[in-house]
Amino acid sequence: MFIALLLLILWGAPPALAAPQEDVDPALEAAGRALARNAPLQALRHLPLDTAALPPAQRARTLSLRARAELRLGRILDAVSTWNTLWQEIPGYRRQVEAEMHRHLDALPRKILEVALEFAGDPETRRWLLWVLEEGQRPRAVMPSPSQPSPLAPRPGPGPGWGTQPQEVAVLLPLSGRYRSLGQAVRNGIEATRDDLGPHRALRLRFLDTGGSPQRALEQYRAAMQEGAQAVLGPLLRPCVQAFTQQGQLPLPMVALNRADTAPPFPEALLQLGLPPEGEADQVARQAFAAGHRGAFVLVPDTPLGRRLEAAFTTRFRALGGRIVSSQRYDEDRTDFQHLLRRGLGHGTDVLFLGADAAAARMIRPQLRYVRPEHPPVLATSRIRPRSPDPQRDRDLDGIRFTDIPALAGRRSPPAAIGRSPWPRLTALGMDALALILHPGAGSGETILQGQAGHWSPDPHGRLDPRFTWARFHAGQAVPTVAPGAR
């Protein structure tokens, strides 16, 4: 509220990016008038959510108005993200975007920008804020991936073993034993990306079975090196990845498909992907806080996974300055949640984080409406997406927003390999892993992959964190949506 009030004091309403008269529709004109009279929420309601099909000039004006309205509401990170989308996707407007962004952000007190920088999780948002603070350079334009339209942006300074496109890649996966189905799902994704390369791109994949043994994974790595492999994908299981983090330097570049529990430093030739549930809970907490929520009710199953989700959400939400009003756990065989809901919906609760799967959520949501018809927003993770969608039963989930991988929560149908997979997130992970290792800039310090499983960005130790997209239930179906707090 303080930031929004300050913005109203600092600015009037200078015009958004100019657009030819024939590209301006009444909705944009209405949004501009609302912004001119300091009504940013009303301006956002006039703007279309999906701008992909708009002509460039109309889309540019729409995104410009959206960014300025978001900024007027004090949502600095959302505004910078919107400007970045405009800058990246409509190159003809880059100079105007830079001027507009710098003018509006530079009018803010430096302290507010520094606080926004501290909370910014997206690397490109951070770079724009640093640019305005005159401490860095603007982000680079993204470049197309060799295997799919998802863009990759390389960074300078490759680490050991990186910098050339491999012709032969060894893939370490559990292809036998209890984890065989998981390994096969990843393999299907890797092969789908290889097939997308077409006949002009010579690439040999050698799949090596690790079972569930870290020792076997190390042996297969050595065998691959002796047989001429130039890069390695895998292993998939966390104990196997852990074994490689303890090996000092690795002769071959490796993209592991999970994250080790050990602390850095790690071998410089090792990148670690992974889709940990804690990452989703962390993102939900960040977005809840960015949307203005300050009092959270956490409701999770009393299981190891539920407790991990609870810890991740709670840690991040508190670190940002939020308050956990109540945290409740339930037995998985529970059917009556009214007592827990009444206990958790205390004074100051303005958001509910739900760590449930679809079966439990179908019972919780109707009881939540009964206990409190005007209940706070409900945010969840991808656990809530049903394995077997049933629009009739899933109407009980309507209104719940949740994180998921872009391939499932995006506006396009997922690739065929993902759509038919029993483990779609692992198949998407395999697709992204091969796309990453094939790119010449893969091992350099700030590579960003906007892939099927997430928008990946690395920390200083080579661990790539995915940024997920958002979906919501509407009429019993999961449909793409904007993040909480966006309009």
mmCIF file of N, CA, C and O in Angstrom, residues 235-236 238 241 255-260 271-280 405 425-426 429-430 432-433 436 453-457 462-468:
data_model
loop_
_atom_site.group_PDB
_atom_site.id
_atom_site.type_symbol
_atom_site.label_atom_id
_atom_site.label_comp_id
_atom_site.label_asym_id
_atom_site.label_seq_id
_atom_site.Cartn_x
_atom_site.Cartn_y
_atom_site.Cartn_z
ATOM 1 N N PRO A 235 22.734 -39.123 -13.756
ATOM 2 C CA PRO A 235 21.686 -40.087 -13.445
ATOM 3 C C PRO A 235 20.405 -39.416 -12.959
ATOM 4 O O PRO A 235 20.359 -38.207 -12.787
ATOM 5 N N LEU A 236 19.385 -40.264 -12.714
ATOM 6 C CA LEU A 236 18.076 -39.769 -12.333
ATOM 7 C C LEU A 236 17.838 -39.790 -10.825
ATOM 8 O O LEU A 236 17.239 -38.861 -10.279
ATOM 9 N N ARG A 238 18.399 -39.559 -6.818
ATOM 10 C CA ARG A 238 19.169 -38.626 -5.982
ATOM 11 C C ARG A 238 20.429 -39.252 -5.382
ATOM 12 O O ARG A 238 21.494 -38.621 -5.401
ATOM 13 N N VAL A 241 23.085 -39.162 -8.027
ATOM 14 C CA VAL A 241 23.615 -37.807 -8.247
ATOM 15 C C VAL A 241 24.563 -37.436 -7.123
ATOM 16 O O VAL A 241 25.636 -36.847 -7.344
ATOM 17 N N VAL A 255 24.729 -33.380 -17.221
ATOM 18 C CA VAL A 255 23.483 -32.771 -16.772
ATOM 19 C C VAL A 255 22.742 -33.825 -15.967
ATOM 20 O O VAL A 255 22.151 -34.756 -16.521
ATOM 21 N N ALA A 256 22.795 -33.730 -14.647
ATOM 22 C CA ALA A 256 22.102 -34.674 -13.775
ATOM 23 C C ALA A 256 20.618 -34.338 -13.753
ATOM 24 O O ALA A 256 20.221 -33.180 -13.909
ATOM 25 N N LEU A 257 19.792 -35.354 -13.530
ATOM 26 C CA LEU A 257 18.339 -35.207 -13.597
ATOM 27 C C LEU A 257 17.702 -35.176 -12.212
ATOM 28 O O LEU A 257 16.514 -35.456 -12.060
ATOM 29 N N ASN A 258 18.495 -34.819 -11.216
ATOM 30 C CA ASN A 258 18.007 -34.661 -9.855
ATOM 31 C C ASN A 258 18.976 -33.754 -9.135
ATOM 32 O O ASN A 258 20.009 -33.359 -9.692
ATOM 33 N N ARG A 259 18.656 -33.408 -7.910
ATOM 34 C CA ARG A 259 19.470 -32.492 -7.123
ATOM 35 C C ARG A 259 20.024 -33.215 -5.911
ATOM 36 O O ARG A 259 19.304 -33.930 -5.209
ATOM 37 N N ALA A 260 21.319 -33.025 -5.658
ATOM 38 C CA ALA A 260 21.950 -33.632 -4.484
ATOM 39 C C ALA A 260 21.544 -32.888 -3.218
ATOM 40 O O ALA A 260 21.247 -31.688 -3.239
ATOM 41 N N LEU A 271 25.922 -29.942 -14.023
ATOM 42 C CA LEU A 271 24.695 -29.174 -13.854
ATOM 43 C C LEU A 271 23.644 -30.099 -13.257
ATOM 44 O O LEU A 271 23.548 -31.262 -13.642
ATOM 45 N N GLN A 272 22.846 -29.597 -12.331
ATOM 46 C CA GLN A 272 21.837 -30.412 -11.667
ATOM 47 C C GLN A 272 20.442 -29.846 -11.937
ATOM 48 O O GLN A 272 20.122 -28.749 -11.494
ATOM 49 N N LEU A 273 19.649 -30.608 -12.704
ATOM 50 C CA LEU A 273 18.244 -30.280 -12.896
ATOM 51 C C LEU A 273 17.436 -30.984 -11.810
ATOM 52 O O LEU A 273 17.980 -31.636 -10.938
ATOM 53 N N GLY A 274 16.144 -30.909 -11.913
ATOM 54 C CA GLY A 274 15.284 -31.587 -10.952
ATOM 55 C C GLY A 274 13.987 -30.841 -10.781
ATOM 56 O O GLY A 274 13.905 -29.644 -11.046
ATOM 57 N N LEU A 275 12.952 -31.584 -10.371
ATOM 58 C CA LEU A 275 11.637 -31.000 -10.142
ATOM 59 C C LEU A 275 11.197 -31.274 -8.705
ATOM 60 O O LEU A 275 10.199 -31.950 -8.460
ATOM 61 N N PRO A 276 11.930 -30.764 -7.717
ATOM 62 C CA PRO A 276 11.567 -31.050 -6.325
ATOM 63 C C PRO A 276 10.259 -30.376 -5.949
ATOM 64 O O PRO A 276 10.010 -29.217 -6.295
ATOM 65 N N PRO A 277 9.384 -31.079 -5.233
ATOM 66 C CA PRO A 277 8.117 -30.460 -4.803
ATOM 67 C C PRO A 277 8.334 -29.196 -3.976
ATOM 68 O O PRO A 277 7.519 -28.270 -4.017
ATOM 69 N N GLU A 278 9.436 -29.159 -3.236
ATOM 70 C CA GLU A 278 9.719 -27.966 -2.425
ATOM 71 C C GLU A 278 9.860 -26.727 -3.298
ATOM 72 O O GLU A 278 9.543 -25.613 -2.865
ATOM 73 N N GLY A 279 10.366 -26.917 -4.519
ATOM 74 C CA GLY A 279 10.503 -25.769 -5.415
ATOM 75 C C GLY A 279 9.166 -25.161 -5.774
ATOM 76 O O GLY A 279 9.028 -23.934 -5.892
ATOM 77 N N GLU A 280 8.153 -26.015 -5.952
ATOM 78 C CA GLU A 280 6.819 -25.496 -6.238
ATOM 79 C C GLU A 280 6.257 -24.749 -5.031
ATOM 80 O O GLU A 280 5.675 -23.669 -5.172
ATOM 81 N N ILE A 405 4.196 -27.618 -14.678
ATOM 82 C CA ILE A 405 5.196 -27.420 -15.714
ATOM 83 C C ILE A 405 4.548 -26.726 -16.913
ATOM 84 O O ILE A 405 3.357 -26.888 -17.173
ATOM 85 N N ARG A 425 5.819 -35.227 -16.225
ATOM 86 C CA ARG A 425 6.837 -34.269 -15.780
ATOM 87 C C ARG A 425 8.248 -34.829 -15.997
ATOM 88 O O ARG A 425 9.165 -34.078 -16.316
ATOM 89 N N LEU A 426 8.420 -36.130 -15.824
ATOM 90 C CA LEU A 426 9.727 -36.726 -16.078
ATOM 91 C C LEU A 426 10.039 -36.735 -17.575
ATOM 92 O O LEU A 426 11.189 -36.536 -17.977
ATOM 93 N N LEU A 429 11.128 -33.357 -18.360
ATOM 94 C CA LEU A 429 12.483 -33.157 -17.833
ATOM 95 C C LEU A 429 13.517 -33.728 -18.798
ATOM 96 O O LEU A 429 14.556 -33.107 -19.051
ATOM 97 N N GLY A 430 13.257 -34.914 -19.348
ATOM 98 C CA GLY A 430 14.171 -35.493 -20.318
ATOM 99 C C GLY A 430 14.311 -34.634 -21.561
ATOM 100 O O GLY A 430 15.417 -34.459 -22.096
ATOM 101 N N ASP A 432 13.940 -31.374 -21.779
ATOM 102 C CA ASP A 432 14.721 -30.176 -21.455
ATOM 103 C C ASP A 432 16.199 -30.495 -21.259
ATOM 104 O O ASP A 432 17.075 -29.707 -21.640
ATOM 105 N N ALA A 433 16.500 -31.644 -20.649
ATOM 106 C CA ALA A 433 17.890 -31.990 -20.363
ATOM 107 C C ALA A 433 18.694 -32.120 -21.652
ATOM 108 O O ALA A 433 19.817 -31.604 -21.751
ATOM 109 N N LEU A 436 19.193 -28.748 -23.336
ATOM 110 C CA LEU A 436 20.197 -27.959 -22.633
ATOM 111 C C LEU A 436 21.611 -28.389 -22.992
ATOM 112 O O LEU A 436 22.471 -27.568 -23.303
ATOM 113 N N ALA A 453 9.566 -28.440 -19.044
ATOM 114 C CA ALA A 453 9.387 -28.739 -17.621
ATOM 115 C C ALA A 453 9.492 -27.507 -16.737
ATOM 116 O O ALA A 453 9.158 -27.565 -15.558
ATOM 117 N N GLY A 454 9.971 -26.403 -17.265
ATOM 118 C CA GLY A 454 10.109 -25.194 -16.471
ATOM 119 C C GLY A 454 10.985 -24.191 -17.189
ATOM 120 O O GLY A 454 11.589 -24.485 -18.221
ATOM 121 N N HIS A 455 11.036 -22.994 -16.645
ATOM 122 C CA HIS A 455 11.956 -21.970 -17.119
ATOM 123 C C HIS A 455 13.160 -22.011 -16.179
ATOM 124 O O HIS A 455 13.072 -21.587 -15.030
ATOM 125 N N TRP A 456 14.263 -22.532 -16.693
ATOM 126 C CA TRP A 456 15.388 -22.894 -15.844
ATOM 127 C C TRP A 456 16.402 -21.768 -15.747
ATOM 128 O O TRP A 456 16.767 -21.162 -16.749
ATOM 129 N N SER A 457 16.880 -21.530 -14.535
ATOM 130 C CA SER A 457 17.979 -20.586 -14.335
ATOM 131 C C SER A 457 18.875 -21.129 -13.224
ATOM 132 O O SER A 457 18.369 -21.688 -12.242
ATOM 133 N N GLY A 462 25.671 -24.307 -10.156
ATOM 134 C CA GLY A 462 25.263 -25.206 -11.217
ATOM 135 C C GLY A 462 23.964 -25.944 -10.971
ATOM 136 O O GLY A 462 23.650 -26.881 -11.707
ATOM 137 N N ARG A 463 23.198 -25.552 -9.963
ATOM 138 C CA ARG A 463 21.881 -26.145 -9.740
ATOM 139 C C ARG A 463 20.850 -25.280 -10.446
ATOM 140 O O ARG A 463 20.768 -24.084 -10.183
ATOM 141 N N LEU A 464 20.092 -25.889 -11.345
ATOM 142 C CA LEU A 464 19.120 -25.133 -12.120
ATOM 143 C C LEU A 464 17.751 -25.227 -11.472
ATOM 144 O O LEU A 464 17.226 -26.319 -11.247
ATOM 145 N N ASP A 465 17.204 -24.074 -11.155
ATOM 146 C CA ASP A 465 15.894 -24.001 -10.512
ATOM 147 C C ASP A 465 14.825 -23.733 -11.562
ATOM 148 O O ASP A 465 14.936 -22.772 -12.328
ATOM 149 N N PRO A 466 13.772 -24.560 -11.603
ATOM 150 C CA PRO A 466 12.698 -24.306 -12.567
ATOM 151 C C PRO A 466 11.711 -23.272 -12.052
ATOM 152 O O PRO A 466 11.396 -23.233 -10.871
ATOM 153 N N ARG A 467 11.257 -22.420 -12.944
ATOM 154 C CA ARG A 467 10.144 -21.520 -12.634
ATOM 155 C C ARG A 467 8.922 -22.075 -13.361
ATOM 156 O O ARG A 467 8.950 -22.274 -14.576
ATOM 157 N N PHE A 468 7.880 -22.352 -12.615
ATOM 158 C CA PHE A 468 6.713 -23.023 -13.168
ATOM 159 C C PHE A 468 5.683 -22.013 -13.665
ATOM 160 O O PHE A 468 5.769 -20.818 -13.388
#
